[in-house]
mmCIF file of C-alpha atoms in Angstrom:
data_model
loop_
_atom_site.group_PDB
_atom_site.id
_atom_site.type_symbol
_atom_site.label_atom_id
_atom_site.label_comp_id
_atom_site.label_asym_id
_atom_site.label_seq_id
_atom_site.Cartn_x
_atom_site.Cartn_y
_atom_site.Cartn_z
ATOM 1 C CA MET H 1195 101.126 142.779 121.224
ATOM 2 C CA THR H 1196 101.504 142.008 124.916
ATOM 3 C CA CYS H 1197 98.694 142.132 127.474
ATOM 4 C CA LEU H 1198 100.122 145.310 129.023
ATOM 5 C CA GLU H 1199 100.212 147.063 125.613
ATOM 6 C CA ALA H 1200 96.699 145.836 124.777
ATOM 7 C CA GLN H 1201 95.275 147.042 128.114
ATOM 8 C CA SER H 1202 96.958 150.420 127.713
ATOM 9 C CA ASN H 1203 95.272 150.796 124.284
ATOM 10 C CA ILE H 1204 91.729 149.995 125.461
ATOM 11 C CA MET H 1205 90.724 153.647 125.965
ATOM 12 C CA ALA H 1206 92.185 154.661 122.579
ATOM 13 C CA PHE H 1207 90.231 151.829 120.959
ATOM 14 C CA VAL H 1208 86.946 152.791 122.638
ATOM 15 C CA ASP H 1209 87.513 156.435 121.622
ATOM 16 C CA LYS H 1210 88.406 155.233 118.082
ATOM 17 C CA LYS H 1211 91.762 156.997 118.255
ATOM 18 C CA LEU H 1212 93.916 153.912 117.780
ATOM 19 C CA ASP H 1213 95.840 153.918 114.483
ATOM 20 C CA ASP H 1214 95.223 151.168 111.928
ATOM 21 C CA GLU H 1215 98.453 149.278 112.519
ATOM 22 C CA HIS H 1216 97.875 149.031 116.283
ATOM 23 C CA THR H 1217 94.138 148.399 115.833
ATOM 24 C CA LYS H 1218 94.789 145.251 113.820
ATOM 25 C CA ASP H 1219 97.184 143.885 116.472
ATOM 26 C CA PHE H 1220 94.804 145.004 119.248
ATOM 27 C CA VAL H 1221 91.816 143.147 117.734
ATOM 28 C CA ARG H 1222 93.912 140.020 117.130
ATOM 29 C CA HIS H 1223 95.080 140.095 120.757
ATOM 30 C CA MET H 1224 91.532 140.597 122.080
ATOM 31 C CA ARG H 1225 90.262 137.629 120.032
ATOM 32 C CA HIS H 1226 92.864 135.321 121.587
ATOM 33 C CA CYS H 1227 93.364 136.634 125.144
ATOM 34 C CA LYS H 1228 90.415 135.955 127.460
ATOM 35 C CA ASN H 1229 91.591 138.242 130.310
ATOM 36 C CA CYS H 1230 92.150 141.255 128.066
ATOM 37 C CA SER H 1231 88.858 140.715 126.205
ATOM 38 C CA GLU H 1232 86.963 140.656 129.518
ATOM 39 C CA GLU H 1233 88.627 143.907 130.567
ATOM 40 C CA LEU H 1234 87.819 145.452 127.168
ATOM 41 C CA GLU H 1235 84.183 144.371 127.536
ATOM 42 C CA ILE H 1236 83.943 146.031 130.966
ATOM 43 C CA TYR H 1237 85.498 149.318 129.782
ATOM 44 C CA TYR H 1238 83.446 149.299 126.565
ATOM 45 C CA THR H 1239 80.179 148.725 128.435
ATOM 46 C CA LEU H 1240 80.891 151.481 130.977
ATOM 47 C CA ILE H 1241 82.190 154.145 128.583
ATOM 48 C CA VAL H 1242 79.784 153.553 125.679
ATOM 49 C CA GLY H 1243 76.844 153.219 128.096
ATOM 50 C CA MET H 1244 77.744 156.511 129.820
ATOM 51 C CA ARG H 1245 78.091 158.282 126.450
ATOM 52 C CA GLN H 1246 74.688 157.016 125.365
ATOM 53 C CA LEU H 1247 73.157 158.305 128.585
ATOM 54 C CA ASP H 1248 74.937 161.672 128.288
ATOM 55 C CA ASN H 1249 73.709 162.120 124.699
ATOM 56 C CA ASN H 1250 70.126 161.058 125.600
ATOM 57 C CA GLU H 1251 70.399 158.104 123.217
ATOM 58 C CA GLU H 1252 68.598 154.825 123.695
ATOM 59 C CA LEU H 1253 70.700 152.565 125.879
ATOM 60 C CA SER H 1254 72.002 149.421 124.137
ATOM 61 C CA HIS H 1255 70.538 146.143 125.366
ATOM 62 C CA ASN H 1256 73.561 144.005 124.511
ATOM 63 C CA PHE H 1257 76.951 145.738 124.828
ATOM 64 C CA LYS H 1258 78.821 142.451 124.372
ATOM 65 C CA LYS H 1259 77.205 141.937 120.944
ATOM 66 C CA ASP H 1260 77.932 145.570 120.008
ATOM 67 C CA LEU H 1261 81.599 145.096 120.964
ATOM 68 C CA ASP H 1262 81.829 141.839 118.977
ATOM 69 C CA ASP H 1263 80.242 143.570 115.987
ATOM 70 C CA GLU H 1264 82.744 146.424 116.265
ATOM 71 C CA LEU H 1265 85.700 143.994 116.531
ATOM 72 C CA THR H 1266 84.366 142.001 113.545
ATOM 73 C CA ARG H 1267 83.889 145.194 111.505
ATOM 74 C CA ILE H 1268 87.468 146.289 112.236
ATOM 75 C CA ASP H 1269 88.792 142.814 111.503
ATOM 76 C CA ASN H 1270 86.884 142.690 108.184
ATOM 77 C CA ARG H 1271 88.134 146.155 107.256
ATOM 78 C CA ALA H 1272 91.722 145.030 107.913
ATOM 79 C CA LYS H 1273 91.156 141.932 105.782
ATOM 80 C CA ASN H 1274 89.668 144.057 103.008
ATOM 81 C CA VAL H 1275 92.661 146.391 103.117
ATOM 82 C CA LYS H 1276 94.950 143.385 102.948
ATOM 83 C CA ARG H 1277 92.958 141.959 100.004
ATOM 84 C CA PHE H 1278 93.063 145.324 98.266
ATOM 85 C CA LYS H 1279 96.835 145.540 98.683
ATOM 86 C CA PHE H 1280 97.247 141.977 97.456
ATOM 87 C CA SER H 1281 94.923 142.608 94.488
ATOM 88 C CA THR H 1282 96.715 145.831 93.629
ATOM 89 C CA PHE H 1283 100.062 144.067 93.793
ATOM 90 C CA GLY H 1284 98.681 141.258 91.615
ATOM 91 C CA ILE H 1285 97.369 143.698 89.026
ATOM 92 C CA VAL H 1286 100.592 145.721 88.954
ATOM 93 C CA PHE H 1287 102.655 142.536 88.738
ATOM 94 C CA THR H 1288 100.473 141.201 85.919
ATOM 95 C CA ILE H 1289 100.740 144.477 84.006
ATOM 96 C CA ALA H 1290 104.518 144.498 84.511
ATOM 97 C CA VAL H 1291 104.861 140.914 83.267
ATOM 98 C CA LEU H 1292 102.588 141.641 80.308
ATOM 99 C CA GLY H 1293 104.556 144.803 79.511
ATOM 100 C CA PHE H 1294 107.820 142.895 79.746
ATOM 101 C CA PHE H 1295 106.434 140.172 77.482
ATOM 102 C CA LEU H 1296 105.268 142.721 74.899
ATOM 103 C CA LEU H 1297 108.616 144.533 75.030
ATOM 104 C CA TYR H 1298 110.501 141.240 74.718
ATOM 105 C CA SER H 1299 108.267 140.178 71.831
ATOM 106 C CA SER H 1300 108.827 143.502 70.080
ATOM 107 C CA ILE H 1301 112.598 143.267 70.490
ATOM 108 C CA LEU H 1302 112.577 139.652 69.343
ATOM 109 C CA ASN H 1303 110.572 140.641 66.271
ATOM 110 C CA LYS H 1304 113.063 143.408 65.441
ATOM 111 C CA VAL H 1305 116.014 141.020 65.835
ATOM 112 C CA TYR H 1306 114.258 138.480 63.605
ATOM 113 C CA THR H 1307 113.637 141.147 60.954
ATOM 114 C CA ILE H 1308 117.280 142.254 61.060
ATOM 115 C CA GLU H 1309 118.464 138.642 60.738
ATOM 116 C CA GLN H 1310 116.129 138.019 57.809
ATOM 117 C CA ASN H 1311 117.385 141.153 56.054
ATOM 118 C CA MET H 1312 120.971 140.045 56.599
ATOM 119 C CA ILE H 1313 120.181 136.608 55.175
ATOM 120 C CA LYS H 1314 118.491 138.166 52.152
ATOM 121 C CA THR H 1315 121.460 140.403 51.426
ATOM 122 C CA GLU H 1316 123.895 137.503 51.746
ATOM 123 C CA GLN H 1317 121.615 135.169 49.863
ATOM 124 C CA GLY H 1318 122.390 136.697 46.491
ATOM 125 C CA ASP H 1319 126.120 136.199 46.984
ATOM 126 C CA TYR H 1320 126.338 132.830 48.710
ATOM 127 C CA TYR H 1321 123.027 130.990 48.962
ATOM 128 C CA PHE H 1322 122.910 129.410 45.495
ATOM 129 C CA TYR H 1323 126.678 129.181 45.063
ATOM 130 C CA ASN H 1324 126.802 125.405 45.644
ATOM 131 C CA HIS H 1325 124.446 124.722 42.737
ATOM 132 C CA LEU H 1326 125.048 127.652 40.414
ATOM 133 C CA SER H 1327 128.714 128.408 41.025
ATOM 134 C CA LYS H 1328 129.654 128.246 37.357
ATOM 135 C CA TYR H 1329 126.998 130.867 36.565
ATOM 136 C CA ILE H 1330 127.439 133.133 39.553
ATOM 137 C CA ASP H 1331 130.399 135.399 39.999
ATOM 138 C CA ILE H 1332 130.879 136.090 43.689
ATOM 139 C CA CYS H 1333 132.597 139.371 42.873
ATOM 140 C CA ASN H 1334 130.654 142.547 43.087
ATOM 141 C CA ASP H 1335 131.163 143.177 39.348
ATOM 142 C CA ASP H 1336 128.215 144.185 37.264
ATOM 143 C CA VAL H 1337 127.184 140.989 35.437
ATOM 144 C CA ILE H 1338 125.676 142.787 32.420
ATOM 145 C CA VAL H 1339 128.773 144.885 31.820
ATOM 146 C CA ARG H 1340 130.909 141.810 32.102
ATOM 147 C CA TYR H 1341 128.709 139.886 29.681
ATOM 148 C CA LYS H 1342 128.915 142.679 27.122
ATOM 149 C CA GLU H 1343 132.673 142.786 27.479
ATOM 150 C CA LEU H 1344 132.970 139.045 26.954
ATOM 151 C CA ASN H 1345 130.676 139.022 23.951
ATOM 152 C CA LYS H 1346 131.852 142.139 22.161
ATOM 153 C CA PRO H 1347 134.020 141.439 19.182
ATOM 154 C CA ARG H 1348 137.612 141.806 20.097
ATOM 155 C CA GLU H 1349 139.847 144.026 18.105
ATOM 156 C CA LYS H 1350 141.918 142.130 15.568
ATOM 157 C CA SER H 1351 145.648 142.300 15.577
ATOM 158 C CA PHE H 1352 147.592 143.702 12.612
ATOM 159 C CA TYR H 1353 148.390 140.238 11.246
ATOM 160 C CA GLU H 1354 144.769 139.161 11.577
ATOM 161 C CA ARG H 1355 143.663 142.240 9.641
ATOM 162 C CA VAL H 1356 146.232 141.567 6.889
ATOM 163 C CA HIS H 1357 145.121 137.960 6.691
ATOM 164 C CA SER H 1358 141.494 138.990 6.497
ATOM 165 C CA TYR H 1359 142.297 141.477 3.751
ATOM 166 C CA ASN H 1360 144.219 138.902 1.750
ATOM 167 C CA ILE H 1361 141.315 136.526 1.910
ATOM 168 C CA THR H 1362 138.835 139.087 0.689
ATOM 169 C CA HIS H 1363 141.259 140.551 -1.904
ATOM 170 C CA PRO H 1364 143.248 137.656 -3.288
ATOM 171 C CA VAL H 1365 146.449 138.561 -5.024
ATOM 172 C CA TRP H 1366 147.439 134.987 -5.700
ATOM 173 C CA ALA H 1367 145.100 132.791 -7.597
ATOM 174 C CA ASN H 1368 145.968 129.211 -8.394
ATOM 175 C CA GLY H 1369 149.553 129.757 -7.357
ATOM 176 C CA GLU H 1370 150.057 132.664 -9.754
ATOM 177 C CA LEU H 1371 150.382 136.296 -9.026
ATOM 178 C CA LYS H 1372 147.340 138.066 -10.091
ATOM 179 C CA GLU H 1373 147.556 141.608 -11.129
ATOM 180 C CA GLU H 1374 145.182 143.913 -9.567
ATOM 181 C CA VAL H 1375 143.084 145.896 -11.863
ATOM 182 C CA HIS H 1376 143.213 149.563 -11.069
ATOM 183 C CA GLU H 1377 140.584 151.657 -12.527
#
């Protein structure tokens, strides 16, 4: 804020009609510019003193101290607003980071669960194959059905049945034809 802008805002400041954005710049300028602060002190003393007289209030004994207190109060209020904004931003940012972390953790947990399920389903087919390959059939055949098929007695061929019959019903005995006894 320039000196001309600050001096043109003195009356608005004394009447407390200066908006917050300009008030902050106005107070900063008055704290650093000796000429403008002297002019503000003169206007403040005259206007506030006349208002106190008009309203039959007790006249202030130290207008300079009252002005400094008012400037300090405004400056502190601006700092508090700034702290509040910074705190609010910090809280919102912290909540956002925490929310992101929880979401990321949840997604990571779901991915881990899916991977573990995939490993478990593949485990039966491939995991023990290196050590138990002669016992494991990688096919999707039913092992029990296959075992029963392998262990069920196979059907004998015609010649095997004839041979079996001849053994149980010998026709030849000691190289001679034996007559069967029919009853």
